């Protein structure tokens, strides 16, 4: 996927747990049939071009993106395998959507929010508004955030989706 413009980033999901036999084209077809028209799908590979099981998908419109984010996961079944893939908002560096003064490392995937927050704005908004109190923040993991790659156990799909899978 070429360098995306800001609008494309707002319609991009992270897809994890992808089976090694799934191609970008087949994932685009499946997600397109399930959620709506796709703009692009890119699968991550290692230095030997072997699929790592993750990638990104860009939807043509925000409604399709939101539908996929609300699902949080989908099951793929073929004659050779069955796999649940994870679908999360693709988190990128962004400023806080409330104060516009600080970096917004926290993201709320709930439809009532669906935006980035700095720590202070998250605490303020999610403690004052009763409807938002149960929301869980998402945070982009970087190698700095988790130490060496492989140091920590990866969360399960149920943990990532709040136990709804």
mmCIF file of N, CA, C and O in Angstrom, residues 6-53:
data_model
loop_
_atom_site.group_PDB
_atom_site.id
_atom_site.type_symbol
_atom_site.label_atom_id
_atom_site.label_comp_id
_atom_site.label_asym_id
_atom_site.label_seq_id
_atom_site.Cartn_x
_atom_site.Cartn_y
_atom_site.Cartn_z
ATOM 1 N N UNK A 6 -4.255 11.292 4.646
ATOM 2 C CA UNK A 6 -4.900 11.277 5.957
ATOM 3 C C UNK A 6 -6.295 10.679 5.888
ATOM 4 O O UNK A 6 -6.692 9.911 6.750
ATOM 5 N N UNK A 7 -7.046 10.980 4.833
ATOM 6 C CA UNK A 7 -8.395 10.435 4.686
ATOM 7 C C UNK A 7 -8.385 8.917 4.598
ATOM 8 O O UNK A 7 -9.246 8.250 5.162
ATOM 9 N N UNK A 8 -7.394 8.353 3.904
ATOM 10 C CA UNK A 8 -7.287 6.893 3.804
ATOM 11 C C UNK A 8 -6.944 6.293 5.160
ATOM 12 O O UNK A 8 -7.447 5.225 5.505
ATOM 13 N N UNK A 9 -6.119 6.949 5.942
ATOM 14 C CA UNK A 9 -5.781 6.441 7.277
ATOM 15 C C UNK A 9 -7.023 6.331 8.151
ATOM 16 O O UNK A 9 -7.144 5.418 8.955
ATOM 17 N N UNK A 10 -7.954 7.248 7.964
ATOM 18 C CA UNK A 10 -9.184 7.239 8.759
ATOM 19 C C UNK A 10 -10.133 6.113 8.347
ATOM 20 O O UNK A 10 -11.106 5.854 9.037
ATOM 21 N N UNK A 11 -9.857 5.457 7.219
ATOM 22 C CA UNK A 11 -10.688 4.344 6.746
ATOM 23 C C UNK A 11 -9.909 3.034 6.699
ATOM 24 O O UNK A 11 -10.288 2.094 6.028
ATOM 25 N N UNK A 12 -8.792 2.980 7.428
ATOM 26 C CA UNK A 12 -7.897 1.820 7.391
ATOM 27 C C UNK A 12 -8.042 0.984 8.651
ATOM 28 O O UNK A 12 -8.066 1.524 9.758
ATOM 29 N N UNK A 13 -8.136 -0.330 8.468
ATOM 30 C CA UNK A 13 -8.182 -1.255 9.603
ATOM 31 C C UNK A 13 -6.922 -2.112 9.606
ATOM 32 O O UNK A 13 -6.332 -2.390 8.559
ATOM 33 N N UNK A 14 -6.513 -2.517 10.801
ATOM 34 C CA UNK A 14 -5.472 -3.516 10.989
ATOM 35 C C UNK A 14 -6.171 -4.872 10.954
ATOM 36 O O UNK A 14 -7.219 -5.042 11.569
ATOM 37 N N UNK A 15 -5.606 -5.807 10.240
ATOM 38 C CA UNK A 15 -6.163 -7.158 10.174
ATOM 39 C C UNK A 15 -5.099 -8.113 10.676
ATOM 40 O O UNK A 15 -3.972 -8.127 10.171
ATOM 41 N N UNK A 16 -5.411 -8.899 11.706
ATOM 42 C CA UNK A 16 -4.457 -9.834 12.287
ATOM 43 C C UNK A 16 -4.989 -11.251 12.282
ATOM 44 O O UNK A 16 -6.194 -11.482 12.165
ATOM 45 N N UNK A 17 -4.081 -12.201 12.437
ATOM 46 C CA UNK A 17 -4.460 -13.607 12.469
ATOM 47 C C UNK A 17 -4.796 -14.151 11.090
ATOM 48 O O UNK A 17 -5.573 -15.096 10.959
ATOM 49 N N UNK A 18 -4.191 -13.579 10.056
ATOM 50 C CA UNK A 18 -4.474 -13.992 8.682
ATOM 51 C C UNK A 18 -3.716 -15.284 8.387
ATOM 52 O O UNK A 18 -2.513 -15.375 8.607
ATOM 53 N N UNK A 19 -4.407 -16.270 7.857
ATOM 54 C CA UNK A 19 -3.793 -17.550 7.480
ATOM 55 C C UNK A 19 -2.796 -17.316 6.354
ATOM 56 O O UNK A 19 -3.013 -16.461 5.490
ATOM 57 N N UNK A 20 -1.708 -18.058 6.344
ATOM 58 C CA UNK A 20 -0.653 -17.895 5.348
ATOM 59 C C UNK A 20 -1.076 -18.170 3.925
ATOM 60 O O UNK A 20 -0.408 -17.749 2.979
ATOM 61 N N UNK A 21 -2.184 -18.862 3.709
ATOM 62 C CA UNK A 21 -2.644 -19.155 2.352
ATOM 63 C C UNK A 21 -3.598 -18.097 1.804
ATOM 64 O O UNK A 21 -4.019 -18.180 0.658
ATOM 65 N N UNK A 22 -3.934 -17.098 2.607
ATOM 66 C CA UNK A 22 -4.814 -16.013 2.153
ATOM 67 C C UNK A 22 -3.972 -14.983 1.393
ATOM 68 O O UNK A 22 -2.938 -14.537 1.875
ATOM 69 N N UNK A 23 -4.428 -14.603 0.220
ATOM 70 C CA UNK A 23 -3.752 -13.558 -0.550
ATOM 71 C C UNK A 23 -4.441 -12.215 -0.286
ATOM 72 O O UNK A 23 -5.573 -12.180 0.205
ATOM 73 N N UNK A 24 -3.770 -11.130 -0.644
ATOM 74 C CA UNK A 24 -4.370 -9.805 -0.488
ATOM 75 C C UNK A 24 -5.650 -9.705 -1.318
ATOM 76 O O UNK A 24 -6.656 -9.156 -0.868
ATOM 77 N N UNK A 25 -5.634 -10.266 -2.515
ATOM 78 C CA UNK A 25 -6.820 -10.223 -3.379
ATOM 79 C C UNK A 25 -7.994 -10.978 -2.787
ATOM 80 O O UNK A 25 -9.133 -10.495 -2.816
ATOM 81 N N UNK A 26 -7.732 -12.165 -2.233
ATOM 82 C CA UNK A 26 -8.839 -12.926 -1.659
ATOM 83 C C UNK A 26 -9.360 -12.261 -0.389
ATOM 84 O O UNK A 26 -10.567 -12.238 -0.146
ATOM 85 N N UNK A 27 -8.472 -11.685 0.424
ATOM 86 C CA UNK A 27 -8.920 -10.976 1.624
ATOM 87 C C UNK A 27 -9.754 -9.749 1.230
ATOM 88 O O UNK A 27 -10.782 -9.464 1.844
ATOM 89 N N UNK A 28 -9.337 -9.053 0.172
ATOM 90 C CA UNK A 28 -10.097 -7.889 -0.309
ATOM 91 C C UNK A 28 -11.491 -8.314 -0.767
ATOM 92 O O UNK A 28 -12.483 -7.641 -0.465
ATOM 93 N N UNK A 29 -11.584 -9.438 -1.479
ATOM 94 C CA UNK A 29 -12.891 -9.931 -1.934
ATOM 95 C C UNK A 29 -13.784 -10.302 -0.752
ATOM 96 O O UNK A 29 -14.952 -9.911 -0.702
ATOM 97 N N UNK A 30 -13.228 -11.038 0.212
ATOM 98 C CA UNK A 30 -14.007 -11.482 1.372
ATOM 99 C C UNK A 30 -14.482 -10.292 2.198
ATOM 100 O O UNK A 30 -15.653 -10.190 2.560
ATOM 101 N N UNK A 31 -13.559 -9.369 2.505
ATOM 102 C CA UNK A 31 -13.936 -8.206 3.304
ATOM 103 C C UNK A 31 -14.887 -7.302 2.529
ATOM 104 O O UNK A 31 -15.795 -6.703 3.102
ATOM 105 N N UNK A 32 -14.693 -7.187 1.225
ATOM 106 C CA UNK A 32 -15.579 -6.382 0.391
ATOM 107 C C UNK A 32 -16.996 -6.933 0.370
ATOM 108 O O UNK A 32 -17.972 -6.190 0.453
ATOM 109 N N UNK A 33 -17.117 -8.263 0.274
ATOM 110 C CA UNK A 33 -18.447 -8.889 0.282
ATOM 111 C C UNK A 33 -19.117 -8.762 1.647
ATOM 112 O O UNK A 33 -20.334 -8.664 1.739
ATOM 113 N N UNK A 34 -18.313 -8.764 2.706
ATOM 114 C CA UNK A 34 -18.857 -8.716 4.061
ATOM 115 C C UNK A 34 -19.187 -7.296 4.507
ATOM 116 O O UNK A 34 -20.249 -7.056 5.083
ATOM 117 N N UNK A 35 -18.272 -6.347 4.243
ATOM 118 C CA UNK A 35 -18.412 -5.004 4.810
ATOM 119 C C UNK A 35 -18.666 -3.909 3.786
ATOM 120 O O UNK A 35 -19.185 -2.860 4.126
ATOM 121 N N UNK A 36 -18.242 -4.108 2.562
ATOM 122 C CA UNK A 36 -18.411 -3.073 1.546
ATOM 123 C C UNK A 36 -17.141 -2.858 0.749
ATOM 124 O O UNK A 36 -16.105 -3.464 1.026
ATOM 125 N N UNK A 37 -17.189 -1.986 -0.261
ATOM 126 C CA UNK A 37 -16.090 -1.810 -1.206
ATOM 127 C C UNK A 37 -14.747 -1.469 -0.548
ATOM 128 O O UNK A 37 -14.673 -0.653 0.366
ATOM 129 N N UNK A 38 -13.704 -2.123 -1.066
ATOM 130 C CA UNK A 38 -12.348 -1.918 -0.574
ATOM 131 C C UNK A 38 -11.577 -1.025 -1.540
ATOM 132 O O UNK A 38 -11.783 -1.084 -2.749
ATOM 133 N N UNK A 39 -10.665 -0.251 -0.970
ATOM 134 C CA UNK A 39 -9.769 0.557 -1.792
ATOM 135 C C UNK A 39 -8.441 -0.161 -1.991
ATOM 136 O O UNK A 39 -7.875 -0.145 -3.072
ATOM 137 N N UNK A 40 -7.928 -0.797 -0.916
ATOM 138 C CA UNK A 40 -6.649 -1.500 -0.990
ATOM 139 C C UNK A 40 -6.518 -2.461 0.177
ATOM 140 O O UNK A 40 -7.107 -2.252 1.238
ATOM 141 N N UNK A 41 -5.734 -3.527 -0.045
ATOM 142 C CA UNK A 41 -5.376 -4.463 1.015
ATOM 143 C C UNK A 41 -3.899 -4.777 0.848
ATOM 144 O O UNK A 41 -3.445 -5.042 -0.272
ATOM 145 N N UNK A 42 -3.160 -4.727 1.929
ATOM 146 C CA UNK A 42 -1.740 -5.072 1.896
ATOM 147 C C UNK A 42 -1.448 -6.034 3.033
ATOM 148 O O UNK A 42 -1.833 -5.788 4.177
ATOM 149 N N UNK A 43 -0.781 -7.133 2.717
ATOM 150 C CA UNK A 43 -0.383 -8.103 3.726
ATOM 151 C C UNK A 43 1.076 -7.881 4.085
ATOM 152 O O UNK A 43 1.911 -7.615 3.210
ATOM 153 N N UNK A 44 1.393 -7.986 5.374
ATOM 154 C CA UNK A 44 2.766 -7.826 5.833
ATOM 155 C C UNK A 44 3.556 -9.102 5.557
ATOM 156 O O UNK A 44 3.025 -10.205 5.671
ATOM 157 N N UNK A 45 4.839 -8.938 5.195
ATOM 158 C CA UNK A 45 5.719 -10.087 4.970
ATOM 159 C C UNK A 45 7.034 -9.852 5.695
ATOM 160 O O UNK A 45 7.383 -8.709 6.017
ATOM 161 N N UNK A 46 7.758 -10.942 5.948
ATOM 162 C CA UNK A 46 9.078 -10.818 6.558
ATOM 163 C C UNK A 46 10.116 -10.538 5.467
ATOM 164 O O UNK A 46 9.756 -10.331 4.297
ATOM 165 N N UNK A 47 11.383 -10.547 5.838
ATOM 166 C CA UNK A 47 12.431 -10.198 4.872
ATOM 167 C C UNK A 47 12.540 -11.210 3.728
ATOM 168 O O UNK A 47 13.105 -10.914 2.691
ATOM 169 N N UNK A 48 11.960 -12.396 3.910
ATOM 170 C CA UNK A 48 11.963 -13.409 2.855
ATOM 171 C C UNK A 48 10.655 -13.408 2.062
ATOM 172 O O UNK A 48 10.401 -14.305 1.276
ATOM 173 N N UNK A 49 9.793 -12.404 2.332
ATOM 174 C CA UNK A 49 8.496 -12.217 1.692
ATOM 175 C C UNK A 49 7.494 -13.309 2.080
ATOM 176 O O UNK A 49 6.549 -13.593 1.370
ATOM 177 N N UNK A 50 7.708 -13.907 3.255
ATOM 178 C CA UNK A 50 6.776 -14.883 3.799
ATOM 179 C C UNK A 50 5.729 -14.121 4.612
ATOM 180 O O UNK A 50 6.080 -13.245 5.406
ATOM 181 N N UNK A 51 4.436 -14.403 4.446
ATOM 182 C CA UNK A 51 3.406 -13.647 5.178
ATOM 183 C C UNK A 51 3.544 -13.796 6.695
ATOM 184 O O UNK A 51 3.775 -14.894 7.193
ATOM 185 N N UNK A 52 3.389 -12.688 7.392
ATOM 186 C CA UNK A 52 3.514 -12.690 8.856
ATOM 187 C C UNK A 52 2.170 -12.845 9.560
ATOM 188 O O UNK A 52 2.127 -12.945 10.779
ATOM 189 N N UNK A 53 1.077 -12.832 8.812
ATOM 190 C CA UNK A 53 -0.244 -13.022 9.413
ATOM 191 C C UNK A 53 -0.970 -11.745 9.763
ATOM 192 O O UNK A 53 -1.986 -11.767 10.455
#
